[in-house]
Short mmCIF file of C-alpha atoms in Angstrom, two decimals:
data_model
loop_
_atom_site.label_atom_id
_atom_site.label_comp_id
_atom_site.label_asym_id
_atom_site.label_seq_id
_atom_site.Cartn_x
_atom_site.Cartn_y
_atom_site.Cartn_z
CA MET J 1 -2.37 -21.51 -4.62
CA VAL J 2 -1.63 -18.61 -6.97
CA GLU J 3 2.07 -17.87 -7.42
CA ILE J 4 3.21 -14.65 -9.07
CA HIS J 5 6.89 -14.04 -9.77
CA VAL J 6 8.26 -10.50 -9.72
CA ASN J 7 11.14 -10.51 -12.18
CA LEU J 8 13.74 -7.96 -11.07
CA GLY J 9 16.97 -9.82 -11.77
CA ALA J 10 18.91 -10.35 -8.55
CA ASN J 11 16.03 -8.79 -6.61
CA SER J 12 13.33 -11.13 -7.96
CA TYR J 13 10.91 -12.76 -5.54
CA PRO J 14 7.77 -14.91 -5.40
CA ILE J 15 4.33 -13.82 -4.19
CA TYR J 16 2.13 -16.62 -2.86
CA ILE J 17 -1.65 -16.10 -2.63
CA GLU J 18 -3.75 -18.76 -0.92
CA LYS J 19 -6.46 -19.00 1.72
CA ASP J 20 -5.06 -20.22 5.08
CA LEU J 21 -1.53 -19.72 3.79
CA LEU J 22 -0.25 -18.37 7.12
CA LYS J 23 -0.95 -21.73 8.73
CA HIS J 24 1.89 -23.31 6.76
CA ALA J 25 4.02 -20.33 5.64
CA ALA J 26 6.80 -21.37 8.04
CA SER J 27 7.58 -24.41 5.90
CA TYR J 28 8.38 -22.15 2.92
CA ILE J 29 10.58 -19.97 5.11
CA GLN J 30 12.44 -22.96 6.52
CA LYS J 31 13.38 -24.10 3.00
CA GLN J 32 14.55 -20.64 1.95
CA PHE J 33 16.20 -19.51 5.20
CA PRO J 34 17.40 -22.57 7.15
CA ASP J 35 19.32 -21.88 10.37
CA LYS J 36 18.73 -18.12 10.26
CA ARG J 37 17.69 -15.95 13.16
CA ILE J 38 14.28 -14.35 12.65
CA ILE J 39 12.56 -11.35 14.20
CA LEU J 40 8.82 -11.11 13.68
CA ILE J 41 7.48 -7.55 13.78
CA SER J 42 3.74 -7.01 14.16
CA ASP J 43 1.21 -4.80 15.93
CA ASP J 44 -1.02 -5.20 18.96
CA HIS J 45 -4.09 -5.99 16.84
CA VAL J 46 -2.55 -8.54 14.47
CA PHE J 47 -0.06 -10.40 16.69
CA PRO J 48 -2.65 -11.97 19.02
CA LEU J 49 -4.63 -13.19 16.00
CA TYR J 50 -1.85 -14.60 13.82
CA GLY J 51 1.56 -13.81 15.28
CA ILE J 52 1.49 -16.16 18.25
CA GLU J 53 0.88 -19.24 16.08
CA LEU J 54 3.34 -18.09 13.41
CA LYS J 55 6.06 -17.50 16.00
CA GLN J 56 5.49 -20.99 17.41
CA GLN J 57 5.88 -22.47 13.91
CA LEU J 58 9.07 -20.53 13.28
CA SER J 59 10.52 -21.28 16.73
CA ALA J 60 10.27 -25.00 15.96
CA PHE J 61 13.24 -24.72 13.60
CA THR J 62 15.07 -21.49 14.43
CA ASN J 63 15.66 -18.74 16.98
CA CYS J 64 12.65 -16.45 16.55
CA SER J 65 12.00 -13.29 18.56
CA SER J 66 9.17 -10.77 18.17
CA LEU J 67 8.40 -7.08 18.53
CA ILE J 68 4.81 -5.88 18.97
CA LEU J 69 4.12 -2.24 18.13
CA PRO J 70 1.03 -0.05 18.57
CA HIS J 71 -1.32 -0.17 15.58
CA GLY J 72 -2.02 2.88 13.43
CA GLU J 73 -0.32 5.34 11.09
CA THR J 74 1.15 7.36 13.96
CA THR J 75 3.50 4.42 14.66
CA LYS J 76 5.26 4.92 11.32
CA ASN J 77 7.85 7.45 12.50
CA PHE J 78 11.51 7.84 13.44
CA GLN J 79 10.86 7.34 17.14
CA THR J 80 9.40 3.88 16.49
CA LEU J 81 12.23 3.13 14.08
CA THR J 82 14.79 3.35 16.88
CA THR J 83 12.69 0.85 18.86
CA VAL J 84 12.81 -1.54 15.90
CA TYR J 85 16.59 -1.16 15.52
CA SER J 86 17.08 -1.86 19.24
CA ALA J 87 14.95 -5.01 19.02
CA MET J 88 16.91 -6.23 16.00
CA LEU J 89 20.20 -5.68 17.85
CA GLU J 90 18.90 -7.46 20.93
CA ALA J 91 17.76 -10.38 18.76
CA GLY J 92 21.25 -10.66 17.26
CA ILE J 93 20.06 -10.08 13.70
CA THR J 94 22.88 -10.04 11.14
CA ARG J 95 22.84 -9.24 7.42
CA SER J 96 22.23 -12.90 6.60
CA ASP J 97 19.25 -13.22 8.96
CA LEU J 98 15.59 -12.41 8.41
CA VAL J 99 12.98 -9.84 9.39
CA ILE J 100 9.28 -10.60 8.90
CA ALA J 101 6.60 -7.90 8.67
CA LEU J 102 3.25 -9.30 9.81
CA GLY J 103 0.55 -6.65 9.58
CA GLY J 104 -0.95 -3.94 7.43
CA GLY J 105 0.72 -1.22 5.43
CA VAL J 106 2.14 0.61 8.45
CA ILE J 107 3.99 -2.46 9.73
CA GLY J 108 5.10 -3.40 6.22
CA ASP J 109 6.44 0.06 5.40
CA LEU J 110 8.14 0.59 8.75
CA THR J 111 9.65 -2.90 8.96
CA GLY J 112 10.78 -2.75 5.35
CA PHE J 113 12.56 0.56 5.93
CA ALA J 114 14.19 -0.80 9.08
CA ALA J 115 15.36 -3.86 7.13
CA ALA J 116 16.67 -1.69 4.29
CA SER J 117 18.70 0.52 6.60
CA PHE J 118 19.80 -1.81 9.43
CA LEU J 119 23.37 -2.97 8.78
CA ARG J 120 22.83 -1.51 5.26
CA GLY J 121 20.26 -4.15 4.47
CA VAL J 122 18.93 -7.42 5.90
CA HIS J 123 16.51 -9.88 4.29
CA PHE J 124 12.81 -9.32 4.92
CA ILE J 125 9.49 -10.96 4.13
CA GLN J 126 6.08 -9.32 3.78
CA MET J 127 3.03 -11.00 5.32
CA PRO J 128 0.27 -8.44 4.73
CA THR J 129 -2.88 -8.84 6.81
CA SER J 130 -4.99 -5.92 5.51
CA LEU J 131 -6.66 -5.78 2.11
CA LEU J 132 -4.82 -2.56 1.26
CA ALA J 133 -1.44 -4.10 2.05
CA GLN J 134 -2.28 -7.32 0.19
CA VAL J 135 -3.21 -5.60 -3.07
CA ASP J 136 -0.74 -2.72 -2.93
CA SER J 137 1.85 -1.78 -0.32
CA SER J 138 3.39 -5.23 0.29
CA VAL J 139 4.45 -5.55 -3.37
CA GLY J 140 7.02 -3.43 -5.16
CA GLY J 141 9.62 -2.61 -2.54
CA LYS J 142 8.56 0.89 -1.50
CA VAL J 143 9.33 1.23 2.22
CA ALA J 144 9.19 4.40 4.29
CA VAL J 145 8.43 6.34 7.44
CA ASP J 146 6.47 9.56 7.82
CA LEU J 147 7.62 13.01 8.87
CA PRO J 148 5.38 15.55 10.62
CA GLN J 149 5.41 17.51 7.33
CA GLY J 150 4.13 14.64 5.18
CA LYS J 151 3.71 10.97 4.49
CA ASN J 152 6.51 8.64 3.30
CA LEU J 153 8.99 11.49 2.97
CA VAL J 154 11.88 9.28 4.14
CA GLY J 155 12.12 5.91 2.47
CA ALA J 156 13.85 3.51 0.14
CA PHE J 157 13.31 1.03 -2.66
CA TYR J 158 14.01 -2.33 -1.03
CA GLN J 159 12.42 -5.50 -2.34
CA PRO J 160 11.23 -8.29 -0.03
CA LYS J 161 12.49 -11.83 -0.46
CA MET J 162 8.98 -13.31 -0.42
CA VAL J 163 5.39 -12.13 0.00
CA PHE J 164 2.71 -14.31 1.59
CA ILE J 165 -0.90 -13.20 0.99
CA ASP J 166 -3.61 -15.04 2.89
CA PRO J 167 -7.10 -13.75 1.96
CA SER J 168 -8.70 -15.66 4.84
CA VAL J 169 -7.21 -13.23 7.40
CA LEU J 170 -9.41 -10.47 5.98
CA ALA J 171 -12.37 -12.03 7.80
CA SER J 172 -11.01 -10.59 11.05
CA LEU J 173 -10.76 -7.03 9.72
CA PRO J 174 -13.21 -4.35 10.88
CA GLU J 175 -15.54 -3.30 8.08
CA ARG J 176 -13.85 0.09 7.73
CA TYR J 177 -10.54 -1.53 6.82
CA ILE J 178 -12.19 -3.63 4.13
CA HIS J 179 -13.52 -0.38 2.65
CA ASP J 180 -10.03 1.07 3.05
CA GLY J 181 -8.49 -1.68 0.92
CA MET J 182 -11.21 -1.40 -1.68
CA GLY J 183 -9.98 2.15 -2.38
CA GLU J 184 -6.78 0.66 -3.80
CA VAL J 185 -8.61 -2.19 -5.58
CA ILE J 186 -10.80 0.35 -7.37
CA LYS J 187 -7.67 2.33 -8.25
CA TYR J 188 -6.25 -0.63 -10.19
CA GLY J 189 -9.43 -0.89 -12.24
CA CYS J 190 -9.30 2.85 -12.92
CA ILE J 191 -5.69 2.98 -14.10
CA LYS J 192 -5.16 -0.30 -15.93
CA ASP J 193 -8.08 -2.69 -16.09
CA ALA J 194 -11.54 -1.65 -17.28
CA GLU J 195 -12.65 -5.28 -16.99
CA LEU J 196 -11.71 -5.33 -13.29
CA PHE J 197 -13.60 -2.06 -12.81
CA ALA J 198 -16.64 -3.60 -14.51
CA GLN J 199 -16.40 -6.63 -12.19
CA LEU J 200 -16.46 -4.30 -9.20
CA GLN J 201 -19.44 -2.45 -10.63
CA ALA J 202 -21.28 -5.73 -11.16
CA HIS J 203 -21.07 -6.68 -7.46
CA THR J 204 -22.93 -4.74 -4.83
CA SER J 205 -20.57 -5.16 -1.88
CA PHE J 206 -17.34 -6.68 -0.63
CA GLN J 207 -19.31 -9.64 0.67
CA ALA J 208 -20.61 -10.28 -2.85
CA LEU J 209 -16.99 -10.36 -4.06
CA SER J 210 -16.01 -13.07 -1.57
CA PRO J 211 -16.27 -16.04 -3.97
CA ILE J 212 -13.80 -14.39 -6.36
CA LEU J 213 -11.71 -12.52 -3.79
CA THR J 214 -8.49 -14.48 -4.38
CA ASP J 215 -8.77 -13.75 -8.11
CA ILE J 216 -9.43 -10.04 -7.47
CA ILE J 217 -6.36 -9.80 -5.21
CA ALA J 218 -4.26 -11.68 -7.76
CA LYS J 219 -5.38 -9.31 -10.55
CA CYS J 220 -4.34 -6.27 -8.53
CA VAL J 221 -1.01 -7.83 -7.56
CA ASP J 222 -0.29 -8.81 -11.15
CA ILE J 223 -1.01 -5.28 -12.41
CA LYS J 224 1.42 -3.95 -9.84
CA ARG J 225 3.99 -6.62 -10.77
CA ILE J 226 3.92 -5.56 -14.42
CA VAL J 227 4.27 -1.87 -13.54
CA VAL J 228 7.09 -2.49 -11.03
CA GLU J 229 9.03 -4.66 -13.45
CA GLN J 230 8.87 -1.91 -16.06
CA ASP J 231 9.76 0.87 -13.60
CA PRO J 232 11.22 -0.38 -10.30
CA PHE J 233 12.33 3.09 -9.14
CA ASP J 234 9.18 5.12 -9.83
CA LYS J 235 10.54 7.33 -12.60
CA GLY J 236 7.91 6.70 -15.26
CA GLU J 237 5.17 4.07 -15.63
CA ARG J 238 5.04 3.34 -11.91
CA MET J 239 3.79 6.86 -11.23
CA LEU J 240 0.41 5.65 -12.55
CA LEU J 241 -0.01 3.80 -9.25
CA ASN J 242 -0.28 7.23 -7.60
CA PHE J 243 -3.71 7.94 -9.08
CA GLY J 244 -5.62 9.82 -6.38
CA HIS J 245 -2.60 9.94 -4.08
CA THR J 246 -1.54 13.57 -4.55
CA LEU J 247 -4.72 14.69 -2.82
CA ALA J 248 -4.90 11.61 -0.60
CA HIS J 249 -1.59 12.21 1.12
CA THR J 250 -2.42 15.85 1.76
CA ILE J 251 -5.81 14.92 3.24
CA GLU J 252 -4.16 12.36 5.54
CA GLN J 253 -1.49 14.84 6.59
CA TYR J 254 -4.02 17.66 7.08
CA TYR J 255 -5.84 15.54 9.67
CA GLN J 256 -2.55 14.20 11.12
CA TYR J 257 -3.42 10.66 9.98
CA GLU J 258 -6.26 10.47 12.50
CA ARG J 259 -9.41 10.88 10.39
CA GLU J 260 -9.47 9.44 6.84
CA SER J 261 -7.62 6.15 6.38
CA HIS J 262 -5.29 5.85 3.39
CA GLY J 263 -7.82 4.02 1.20
CA GLU J 264 -10.57 6.49 2.11
CA ALA J 265 -8.27 9.39 1.23
CA VAL J 266 -7.34 7.71 -2.07
CA ALA J 267 -11.05 7.33 -2.86
CA ILE J 268 -11.60 11.05 -2.28
CA GLY J 269 -8.49 11.88 -4.32
CA MET J 270 -9.54 9.73 -7.29
CA TYR J 271 -12.99 11.26 -7.49
CA GLN J 272 -11.97 14.87 -6.90
CA ILE J 273 -9.04 14.85 -9.32
CA SER J 274 -11.27 13.28 -11.97
CA CYS J 275 -13.81 16.06 -11.46
CA ILE J 276 -11.06 18.65 -11.95
CA ALA J 277 -9.72 16.82 -15.02
CA GLU J 278 -13.17 16.65 -16.59
CA GLU J 279 -13.67 20.38 -16.05
CA GLN J 280 -10.42 21.00 -17.91
CA GLY J 281 -11.23 18.59 -20.74
CA LEU J 282 -8.51 16.14 -19.67
CA SER J 283 -10.77 13.16 -18.90
CA ALA J 284 -13.75 11.73 -20.74
CA PRO J 285 -17.12 13.12 -19.60
CA GLY J 286 -18.79 10.86 -17.07
CA THR J 287 -15.54 9.36 -15.73
CA SER J 288 -15.92 10.92 -12.28
CA ASN J 289 -19.55 9.79 -12.02
CA ARG J 290 -18.58 6.17 -12.73
CA ILE J 291 -15.94 6.41 -10.00
CA LEU J 292 -18.43 8.00 -7.60
CA ARG J 293 -20.96 5.20 -8.11
CA VAL J 294 -18.46 2.43 -7.42
CA LEU J 295 -17.08 4.25 -4.37
CA GLU J 296 -20.62 4.42 -2.97
CA GLN J 297 -21.11 0.68 -3.60
CA TYR J 298 -18.10 -0.13 -1.41
CA GLY J 299 -18.77 2.35 1.37
CA LEU J 300 -16.04 4.84 0.45
CA PRO J 301 -16.19 8.62 0.74
CA SER J 302 -15.86 11.05 -2.19
CA ALA J 303 -15.28 14.27 -0.23
CA CYS J 304 -13.71 15.44 3.03
CA GLY J 305 -15.12 18.96 3.40
CA VAL J 306 -11.81 20.86 3.28
CA SER J 307 -11.07 23.81 1.02
CA LEU J 308 -8.61 22.99 -1.74
CA LYS J 309 -6.75 26.18 -0.81
CA GLU J 310 -5.91 24.64 2.57
CA LEU J 311 -4.79 21.36 1.03
CA LEU J 312 -2.55 23.16 -1.48
CA LYS J 313 -0.24 24.08 1.38
CA ALA J 314 0.50 20.41 1.91
CA ILE J 315 0.71 19.63 -1.82
CA THR J 316 3.74 21.93 -2.07
CA LEU J 317 5.57 19.57 0.34
CA ASP J 318 4.52 16.35 -1.39
CA LYS J 319 7.48 14.35 -2.72
CA LYS J 320 5.84 14.22 -6.16
CA ASN J 321 6.18 18.02 -6.32
CA LEU J 322 9.65 18.87 -7.65
CA ASN J 323 10.71 22.49 -8.23
CA HIS J 324 7.01 23.45 -8.42
CA HIS J 325 6.51 20.90 -11.21
CA LEU J 326 3.97 18.25 -10.32
CA ASN J 327 3.11 15.01 -12.07
CA VAL J 328 -0.53 14.15 -11.49
CA ILE J 329 -2.17 10.96 -12.69
CA LEU J 330 -5.32 11.36 -14.74
CA LEU J 331 -7.65 9.05 -16.64
CA ARG J 332 -8.44 9.41 -20.32
CA GLU J 333 -11.23 7.02 -19.38
CA ILE J 334 -11.68 4.11 -16.99
CA GLY J 335 -8.79 1.67 -17.50
CA ASP J 336 -6.61 4.17 -19.37
CA SER J 337 -4.40 6.41 -17.21
CA TYR J 338 -1.60 8.83 -18.04
CA ILE J 339 0.92 11.14 -16.40
CA TYR J 340 0.05 14.82 -16.69
CA PRO J 341 2.93 17.23 -15.95
CA THR J 342 1.61 20.39 -14.33
CA THR J 343 2.08 22.63 -11.28
CA PRO J 344 0.13 23.03 -8.03
CA ALA J 345 -1.86 25.67 -9.93
CA PHE J 346 -3.73 22.73 -11.53
CA PHE J 347 -5.71 22.49 -8.30
CA GLU J 348 -6.40 26.18 -7.85
CA LYS J 349 -10.03 27.15 -8.03
CA GLU J 350 -11.42 29.79 -5.70
CA GLY J 351 -13.83 28.40 -3.17
CA ARG J 352 -13.54 24.70 -4.16
CA ILE J 353 -14.31 22.35 -1.31
CA VAL J 354 -13.14 18.75 -1.71
#
């Protein structure tokens, strides 16, 4: 068992990382939330695999209901949110009760936002079942839903009460979603940990990482913990976590969240923005090539075949673009990132295809 404590004063919480943790997670919840009503929110892929057994464990000591939603990014919208609120009302959830998010980033973000806004805030727990959610979205308290105009445009900062990370559930993920999560793992090496990046370079595949997977996940989570503790509301240091995301979100939105997954889009964003930064003398020569090589090792794309001119239309709506001033995250070199204040003109180059 690896235990990491996120120190945010009254909003502090533990993160538990252990193989087969979901098989006994209910015992931790019983100690922390005795005699509380629980609603378990999951999706139609994850619930049959892990939700049925978890609900049985929880129902042994409390009133536990469940809501099963369709999988996929298109679920993360206002229409689904009303379904979640209705289920919480029907379950009799009060401000002292508990909501559990069991699933990937979509379920975590959507459930977290519902918990933050229902009755002005009810307790919630993250149980991430995708690699991307385990290393990134389940930690730090960013919760949100999408609008047709862009991703995560309506959201809140709302910290979970506990996070349970079980690496063994990753064995049931389709290969594409392992690659998806590796986009965020690589990001952490790029922005903060050259040693982690070197570890990833030294292994030829996700399968080769398996013996040290718990340690890799813990490294990523701990990097995020440090950043979140320093900047819980994303006004400074935490922006570094957005490396690759300015382009990633626009790529996802351009294809209406139906082509590139989030991690794939982040991979493209990291490589392409590093190419642009190198051209402008803002990153060390060779940085983008190192990123490209490690993306190829883990089955991630580096391009999407869309003109940058087209993507710029979406960049102007991105929430990181304020009054035509844009903060993009660049690398001085691998492991050393910084915030670069600019404008959407940073991306303008006639005929560039990304």
